[in-house]
Short mmCIF file of C-alpha atoms in Angstrom, two decimals:
data_model
loop_
_atom_site.label_atom_id
_atom_site.label_comp_id
_atom_site.label_asym_id
_atom_site.label_seq_id
_atom_site.Cartn_x
_atom_site.Cartn_y
_atom_site.Cartn_z
CA MET A 1 100.02 147.38 138.65
CA ALA A 2 102.25 146.68 135.34
CA ASN A 3 102.86 142.86 137.12
CA SER A 4 99.31 142.25 137.84
CA ALA A 5 98.87 143.47 134.15
CA VAL A 6 101.37 140.77 132.84
CA SER A 7 99.63 138.14 134.86
CA GLN A 8 96.43 138.55 133.21
CA SER A 9 97.43 138.79 129.99
CA THR A 10 99.40 135.46 130.13
CA ASN A 11 96.45 133.40 131.82
CA LEU A 12 96.38 130.29 130.05
CA GLU A 13 94.08 129.42 127.63
CA PRO A 14 94.41 127.27 125.04
CA GLN A 15 96.13 129.50 122.10
CA PHE A 16 98.61 126.68 120.93
CA HIS A 17 96.27 124.59 118.93
CA GLU A 18 95.67 122.25 121.67
CA GLU A 19 92.53 119.64 121.16
CA ALA A 20 89.06 119.87 122.45
CA PHE A 21 89.39 116.58 123.29
CA PRO A 22 93.14 114.67 123.78
CA TRP A 23 93.38 112.16 120.57
CA LYS A 24 96.70 112.64 120.42
CA HIS A 25 97.46 111.16 123.97
CA ILE A 26 95.08 108.57 123.72
CA ILE A 27 96.08 107.59 120.29
CA GLY A 28 100.01 107.53 121.75
CA TYR A 29 98.77 105.45 124.55
CA VAL A 30 96.78 102.69 122.35
CA LEU A 31 100.19 102.79 119.98
CA SER A 32 102.18 102.17 122.94
CA LEU A 33 100.19 99.18 124.62
CA VAL A 34 99.86 97.63 120.98
CA LEU A 35 103.42 97.65 120.72
CA THR A 36 104.11 96.40 123.88
CA GLY A 37 101.69 93.66 123.68
CA ALA A 38 102.69 92.79 119.94
CA ALA A 39 106.43 92.26 121.46
CA LEU A 40 105.37 90.40 124.32
CA TRP A 41 103.11 87.66 121.65
CA CYS A 42 106.26 87.59 119.32
CA ALA A 43 108.66 87.00 122.52
CA LEU A 44 106.22 84.86 125.12
CA GLY A 45 104.51 83.11 122.59
CA TYR A 46 107.58 81.79 120.84
CA HIS A 47 106.26 83.15 117.25
CA LEU A 48 109.28 84.49 116.41
CA ARG A 49 113.31 83.14 116.90
CA GLY A 50 116.78 84.15 116.72
CA SER A 51 117.90 87.40 115.21
CA ALA A 52 114.63 87.71 113.78
CA LEU A 53 113.08 88.39 117.22
CA ILE A 54 115.85 90.55 118.37
CA VAL A 55 114.86 92.95 115.13
CA THR A 56 111.55 93.22 115.65
CA ILE A 57 111.25 93.64 118.85
CA LEU A 58 114.04 96.22 118.83
CA ALA A 59 111.77 97.58 115.98
CA MET A 60 108.97 98.20 117.94
CA ALA A 61 110.78 99.68 120.66
CA VAL A 62 112.27 102.11 118.45
CA LEU A 63 108.66 102.77 117.37
CA GLN A 64 107.44 103.63 121.13
CA ILE A 65 110.47 106.14 121.09
CA VAL A 66 108.36 108.04 118.16
CA VAL A 67 105.19 107.54 120.08
CA GLN A 68 106.49 109.13 123.31
CA LEU A 69 108.91 111.84 121.53
CA PHE A 70 106.32 112.88 119.05
CA LEU A 71 102.49 112.87 120.70
CA PHE A 72 103.75 113.09 124.26
CA MET A 73 107.06 115.49 124.09
CA HIS A 74 105.88 118.05 121.99
CA LEU A 75 108.64 117.48 120.22
CA THR A 76 108.10 119.75 116.90
CA GLU A 77 106.17 122.41 118.39
CA SER A 78 106.80 125.77 119.33
CA ASP A 79 110.10 128.19 118.37
CA GLY A 80 113.62 126.20 119.65
CA THR A 81 112.08 122.89 117.74
CA ARG A 82 115.08 122.29 115.71
CA ALA A 83 117.95 122.63 118.63
CA HIS A 84 115.34 120.54 120.20
CA VAL A 85 115.06 117.66 117.58
CA TRP A 86 119.12 118.57 116.72
CA THR A 87 119.67 117.99 120.51
CA ILE A 88 117.81 114.44 120.92
CA CYS A 89 119.08 113.24 117.47
CA LEU A 90 122.90 113.92 118.70
CA GLY A 91 121.65 112.01 122.06
CA PHE A 92 120.26 108.83 120.27
CA PHE A 93 123.31 108.68 117.45
CA PHE A 94 125.97 109.07 120.80
CA THR A 95 123.80 106.26 122.65
CA PHE A 96 123.80 103.71 118.99
CA VAL A 97 127.83 104.49 118.86
CA VAL A 98 128.42 103.79 122.40
CA VAL A 99 126.42 100.73 122.47
CA ALA A 100 126.80 99.46 119.38
CA GLY A 101 130.66 99.78 119.44
CA THR A 102 131.44 98.39 122.86
CA ILE A 103 129.68 95.19 121.37
CA TRP A 104 131.69 95.18 118.58
CA ILE A 105 134.74 95.77 120.25
CA MET A 106 134.19 93.42 123.20
CA SER A 107 132.57 90.82 120.96
CA PHE A 108 135.70 91.00 118.80
CA GLY A 109 138.34 90.76 121.31
CA SER A 110 136.51 87.29 122.56
CA GLN A 111 136.88 86.05 118.58
CA VAL A 112 140.63 86.86 118.94
CA ALA A 113 140.93 85.14 122.47
CA MET B 1 120.72 132.19 115.39
CA ALA B 2 117.33 132.09 114.33
CA VAL B 3 116.85 130.12 117.44
CA MET B 4 118.64 132.82 119.65
CA GLU B 5 116.74 135.22 117.81
CA GLN B 6 113.50 133.59 118.94
CA THR B 7 114.94 133.15 122.59
CA LEU B 8 116.01 136.89 122.78
CA LYS B 9 112.51 137.52 121.77
CA ASP B 10 111.09 135.26 124.51
CA LEU B 11 113.11 137.35 127.16
CA HIS B 12 111.24 140.47 126.17
CA GLY B 13 107.87 139.15 126.31
CA ALA B 14 107.55 139.27 122.58
CA GLY B 15 104.68 137.35 120.51
CA GLU B 16 103.60 135.26 123.72
CA HIS B 17 99.85 135.17 122.63
CA ARG B 18 100.62 132.59 120.02
CA LYS B 19 102.75 129.77 122.31
CA PRO B 20 102.07 127.58 124.77
CA LEU B 21 102.61 129.69 128.03
CA GLU B 22 105.71 127.60 128.98
CA TYR B 23 107.79 128.78 126.44
CA THR B 24 107.06 132.36 127.11
CA HIS B 25 109.43 134.57 129.71
CA GLY B 26 112.29 132.91 128.57
CA GLY B 27 111.11 129.26 129.25
CA SER B 28 112.25 128.60 125.99
CA VAL B 29 115.47 128.71 127.46
CA ASN B 30 114.84 125.99 130.21
CA ILE B 31 113.01 123.87 127.72
CA LEU B 32 116.01 123.79 125.48
CA GLY B 33 118.46 123.28 128.82
CA PHE B 34 116.37 120.34 129.80
CA TRP B 35 116.44 118.77 126.57
CA LEU B 36 120.13 118.98 126.53
CA PHE B 37 119.88 117.44 130.12
CA LEU B 38 118.17 114.22 128.63
CA ALA B 39 120.70 113.89 125.82
CA THR B 40 123.45 113.61 128.32
CA ASP B 41 121.76 111.59 130.52
CA LEU B 42 120.93 109.41 127.55
CA MET B 43 124.56 108.73 127.69
CA VAL B 44 124.32 107.75 131.50
CA PHE B 45 122.17 105.10 130.15
CA ALA B 46 123.78 104.48 127.14
CA THR B 47 126.78 103.53 129.07
CA LEU B 48 125.17 101.43 131.17
CA PHE B 49 123.28 99.52 128.82
CA ALA B 50 126.75 98.85 126.96
CA THR B 51 127.88 97.17 130.24
CA TYR B 52 124.81 95.01 130.55
CA LEU B 53 125.11 93.47 127.31
CA ILE B 54 128.53 92.82 127.38
CA LEU B 55 128.61 91.30 131.11
CA LYS B 56 125.07 89.27 131.07
CA THR B 57 126.33 86.01 130.02
CA HIS B 58 129.19 86.31 133.18
CA THR B 59 127.11 84.81 135.24
CA ASP B 60 129.56 82.76 137.18
CA GLY B 61 127.60 79.75 137.71
CA GLY B 62 125.10 81.64 139.72
CA PRO B 63 121.35 82.92 138.36
CA THR B 64 120.79 83.40 135.11
CA ALA B 65 119.07 86.39 133.31
CA ALA B 66 115.80 83.39 132.46
CA GLY B 67 116.51 82.18 135.94
CA ILE B 68 115.63 85.18 137.95
CA PHE B 69 113.39 87.21 135.77
CA ASP B 70 109.55 87.16 136.67
CA ILE B 71 107.39 87.24 133.85
CA PRO B 72 103.98 88.83 135.38
CA GLY B 73 106.08 91.19 137.34
CA TYR B 74 108.42 92.98 134.59
CA VAL B 75 105.03 92.95 132.16
CA ALA B 76 102.70 94.73 135.04
CA GLU B 77 105.79 97.15 135.89
CA THR B 78 105.50 98.05 132.08
CA PHE B 79 102.27 98.14 131.69
CA ILE B 80 102.19 100.99 134.91
CA LEU B 81 104.80 103.11 133.35
CA LEU B 82 103.54 102.66 129.94
CA THR B 83 100.05 104.28 131.24
CA SER B 84 102.09 107.08 134.31
CA SER B 85 103.09 108.37 131.05
CA PHE B 86 99.96 108.67 129.53
CA THR B 87 98.23 110.36 132.48
CA CYS B 88 101.50 112.38 132.68
CA GLY B 89 100.36 113.55 129.11
CA LEU B 90 97.71 114.40 130.18
CA ALA B 91 98.37 116.57 133.08
CA THR B 92 100.40 118.61 130.61
CA TYR B 93 97.60 118.96 128.62
CA SER B 94 94.92 119.92 131.38
CA MET B 95 97.46 122.39 132.16
CA ARG B 96 97.68 124.00 128.75
CA LYS B 97 93.77 124.19 129.04
CA ASN B 98 94.03 126.25 132.34
CA ALA B 99 92.45 122.92 133.95
CA LYS B 100 94.18 122.95 137.67
CA ALA B 101 91.82 120.43 139.25
CA ALA B 102 92.18 118.22 136.03
CA ALA B 103 95.78 118.72 135.86
CA LEU B 104 96.63 118.19 139.78
CA THR B 105 94.33 114.99 139.08
CA TRP B 106 96.29 113.65 136.55
CA LEU B 107 99.39 114.24 138.56
CA ALA B 108 97.99 112.60 141.52
CA ILE B 109 97.16 109.19 139.32
CA THR B 110 100.63 109.71 137.27
CA MET B 111 102.64 109.90 141.45
CA ALA B 112 100.40 107.04 142.25
CA LEU B 113 101.38 104.45 139.54
CA GLY B 114 105.18 105.58 139.62
CA LEU B 115 104.92 104.55 143.58
CA ALA B 116 103.32 101.32 142.19
CA PHE B 117 106.15 100.76 139.81
CA VAL B 118 108.69 101.33 142.29
CA GLY B 119 106.94 99.42 145.18
CA LEU B 120 106.95 96.57 142.46
CA GLU B 121 110.99 97.03 141.17
CA ALA B 122 111.91 96.84 145.65
CA SER B 123 110.02 93.62 146.07
CA GLU B 124 111.31 92.11 142.54
CA PHE B 125 114.87 93.07 143.79
CA ALA B 126 114.15 92.17 147.26
CA LYS B 127 112.95 88.45 146.12
CA ASP B 128 115.81 88.35 144.07
CA VAL B 129 118.18 89.35 146.83
CA ALA B 130 116.63 87.04 149.37
CA ASP B 131 117.12 83.76 146.42
CA GLY B 132 120.94 84.83 146.68
CA ALA B 133 121.07 86.90 143.67
CA THR B 134 122.82 90.09 145.01
CA MET B 135 124.62 92.70 143.24
CA GLN B 136 127.78 91.16 144.44
CA ARG B 137 127.39 87.53 143.01
CA SER B 138 128.56 88.05 139.35
CA ALA B 139 129.12 90.42 136.91
CA PHE B 140 125.53 89.68 135.15
CA LEU B 141 124.11 90.78 138.24
CA SER B 142 126.19 93.99 138.97
CA ALA B 143 125.48 95.52 135.76
CA PHE B 144 121.14 94.22 136.00
CA TYR B 145 121.22 96.35 139.29
CA THR B 146 123.14 99.02 138.31
CA LEU B 147 121.08 99.68 134.90
CA VAL B 148 117.35 98.42 136.33
CA GLY B 149 118.67 100.40 139.85
CA THR B 150 119.79 103.82 138.18
CA HIS B 151 116.15 103.67 136.00
CA GLY B 152 114.23 103.12 139.39
CA ALA B 153 116.19 105.91 141.37
CA HIS B 154 115.56 107.99 138.30
CA VAL B 155 111.79 107.37 138.72
CA SER B 156 111.95 107.63 142.45
CA LEU B 157 113.11 111.16 141.88
CA GLY B 158 110.71 112.08 139.50
CA ILE B 159 108.10 111.61 142.11
CA LEU B 160 109.14 113.51 144.96
CA TRP B 161 109.80 116.12 142.12
CA MET B 162 106.37 116.35 140.94
CA ALA B 163 104.99 115.94 144.47
CA SER B 164 106.56 119.51 145.19
CA LEU B 165 105.28 120.67 142.15
CA PHE B 166 101.96 119.27 142.95
CA PHE B 167 101.62 121.38 146.34
CA GLN B 168 102.98 124.76 144.32
CA ILE B 169 100.27 124.47 141.77
CA ALA B 170 97.46 123.31 144.33
CA ARG B 171 98.33 126.43 146.88
CA ARG B 172 99.27 128.91 143.52
CA GLY B 173 97.88 127.94 140.48
CA PHE B 174 99.32 128.58 136.78
CA ASP B 175 101.65 131.18 135.78
CA ALA B 176 104.27 131.26 132.86
CA VAL B 177 107.11 129.49 135.56
CA ARG B 178 104.96 126.65 137.20
CA ALA B 179 103.31 125.60 133.56
CA ARG B 180 107.20 125.05 132.60
CA LYS B 181 107.81 123.24 135.31
CA LEU B 182 104.85 121.44 134.43
CA PHE B 183 105.98 120.41 130.90
CA VAL B 184 109.62 120.09 132.02
CA VAL B 185 108.64 117.63 134.53
CA GLY B 186 106.35 116.08 132.20
CA LEU B 187 109.14 115.63 129.94
CA TYR B 188 111.63 114.04 132.42
CA TRP B 189 108.85 111.56 132.65
CA HIS B 190 108.29 110.34 129.16
CA PHE B 191 112.12 110.22 128.49
CA LEU B 192 112.03 107.63 131.67
CA ASP B 193 109.34 105.58 130.04
CA ILE B 194 111.43 105.65 127.03
CA VAL B 195 114.38 104.14 128.93
CA TRP B 196 111.95 101.43 130.22
CA VAL B 197 110.96 100.40 126.80
CA PHE B 198 114.83 99.33 126.24
CA ILE B 199 114.76 97.81 129.63
CA PHE B 200 111.59 95.80 129.08
CA THR B 201 112.97 94.97 125.40
CA VAL B 202 116.65 94.61 125.93
CA VAL B 203 117.26 93.03 129.32
CA TYR B 204 113.52 91.15 130.50
CA THR B 205 111.74 90.27 127.07
CA MET B 206 115.60 88.97 125.48
CA GLY B 207 116.74 87.72 129.27
CA VAL B 208 113.51 84.95 129.11
CA ARG B 209 113.79 83.79 125.94
#
């Protein structure tokens, strides 16, 4: 009896400010398409070159992360939020250190050689 | 500390009327644990990206990035995966509205798009290998197949994971546990989309320029 009472009371209801229409998801999808299209336009249309191209399309990739994390992955809601944010920020920081540090050290070595 | 207190409250089932179902009955602990997993999985990809970026010019006189990357192919893979991330988000959205049929439909569409993505990637790899661009040919190709193949293996696992969840939800509907499972597989899928955006940018788009 107690079990059925629990399952009754936890029926899914839109109790967490869920929108009537999934605008957040649609906005996120459109943004991801626009960012991808813009990166392709810059690169394959030869509108930018060299380091300007690299910086621009990397910036668009970072914006795509923001779209996924905030519009799709619900990063900033409910209780564990601060722990979620710190966890994933630490992950991105380590990623940056590993990738940038590797490039720095390895290209430094090749210049010396 | 506030997190721990809230976690203990969750374990005792307090205050769940104000939260989505997947965070109740201890689910917020599992979800936090999954964020920790994603951070460590990000490390795996960090090392593979670093390796690729160092080795991408080491082609040993063999195929180069600009030589083997098929632009329509990788652009199609990208739009398929972006769309699947959107439909996966809609599955979670439907779950939160307790719309089981809609959630299952979006989940099925997500799996179909995932299969299309993996199929395109596999045919791209098969064509490259047939042209002599094998994994053993050069350090560039070893790094390329390891990085992109690890992502493809993640996507394949995600499809199997979603399929098992599809049958669980179809048979038994949503409760706190299955809501949390669907939410977590969604996090995994969006994470793979993030990784792919970087493969799209750093490997393919920079490779063909």
